[in-house]
């Protein structure tokens, strides 16, 4: 294997593993900050505001400026509204439950996307095909795993080092776990809707920097308005140095700028299936980080539910790969058929000319 080919395989792999570590790390740091009294609404507003400022130079220094029509800005405003609602539910869901549950529930996003595509007739379901059967089975399995991980906690299979902290967290999570899981499930549903809306908007705009900047900008404004209504105590908006400051900076840089940049690069290099297949890795990373850094216990229900969701997730990925392969074959067949149709008259003309000669 030559050196460029080797790096072409290793770099996207290392990039996606790094993304999973950073995503779980951000959730863990944010959970630690919120556990020490930081408001989730304040964290969301400040991190998105900082991300907007960081993206401003890239947007301003674009070589080719994009024409900003009213309909295009309205689409980005709608995208920001869906995204702000999703992120508000996600951070509050993490605050009520755990980053492990958040990482596990994120695997439901492609399942929700498939269900919405069926409901709105964006995708046809042919149960005679094995790919469609795998999608339906994967959906049922993943949703069942989500119910298990939310409603069933089970035995503690990995305890934190501090017994007092363990008892306090266990008491809190028993009363808040289900509510946090439901909020995370709603956040994933909104993320699936966001994917569908975003695909149509990006199709009409060649500049991804413009889309990301205005999406973050509108999301910051929307989150700020909502958070000011919810958090009326001005003292909560004062940021103290330490874990609160670290969580804001990490969420802005690693959660927005780095995450979006690496995802876009990997999508261009390897495609969406390659990017999606690393998502279940975040569950294992979160389970370890939560126990050792937050002191949360790891329950049997979280492990069983996460494994079931991952099985349904990979069934969905297999179906997409199979459909993609069949579509390529069909396109090649149509291409060969059209080529034959175009070449036949040429052969006939040549034979006619030879006869005339």
PDB file of N, CA and C in Angstrom, residues 82 163 250 253 270 336 338 356:
ATOM      1  N   UNK A  82     -35.519  25.182  14.190  1.00  0.00           N
ATOM      2  CA  UNK A  82     -35.523  23.743  14.478  1.00  0.00           C
ATOM      3  C   UNK A  82     -34.280  23.362  15.275  1.00  0.00           C
ATOM      4  N   UNK A 163     -18.650   6.626  47.183  1.00  0.00           N
ATOM      5  CA  UNK A 163     -19.955   6.065  47.545  1.00  0.00           C
ATOM      6  C   UNK A 163     -21.015   7.125  47.812  1.00  0.00           C
ATOM      7  N   UNK A 250     -15.306  25.115  24.904  1.00  0.00           N
ATOM      8  CA  UNK A 250     -15.261  23.802  24.245  1.00  0.00           C
ATOM      9  C   UNK A 250     -16.486  23.567  23.376  1.00  0.00           C
ATOM     10  N   UNK A 253     -15.983  25.933  20.187  1.00  0.00           N
ATOM     11  CA  UNK A 253     -14.903  25.583  19.256  1.00  0.00           C
ATOM     12  C   UNK A 253     -15.040  24.146  18.770  1.00  0.00           C
ATOM     13  N   UNK A 270     -15.369  10.346   2.215  1.00  0.00           N
ATOM     14  CA  UNK A 270     -15.822   8.962   2.338  1.00  0.00           C
ATOM     15  C   UNK A 270     -17.320   8.756   2.175  1.00  0.00           C
ATOM     16  N   UNK A 336     -25.457   1.608 -20.062  1.00  0.00           N
ATOM     17  CA  UNK A 336     -25.082   0.692 -21.141  1.00  0.00           C
ATOM     18  C   UNK A 336     -26.185   0.602 -22.191  1.00  0.00           C
ATOM     19  N   UNK A 338     -28.445   2.901 -22.911  1.00  0.00           N
ATOM     20  CA  UNK A 338     -28.484   4.130 -23.699  1.00  0.00           C
ATOM     21  C   UNK A 338     -27.298   4.210 -24.648  1.00  0.00           C
ATOM     22  N   UNK A 356     -22.557   1.349 -50.036  1.00  0.00           N
ATOM     23  CA  UNK A 356     -22.586   2.309 -51.124  1.00  0.00           C
ATOM     24  C   UNK A 356     -21.266   2.359 -51.866  1.00  0.00           C
TER      25      UNK A 356
END
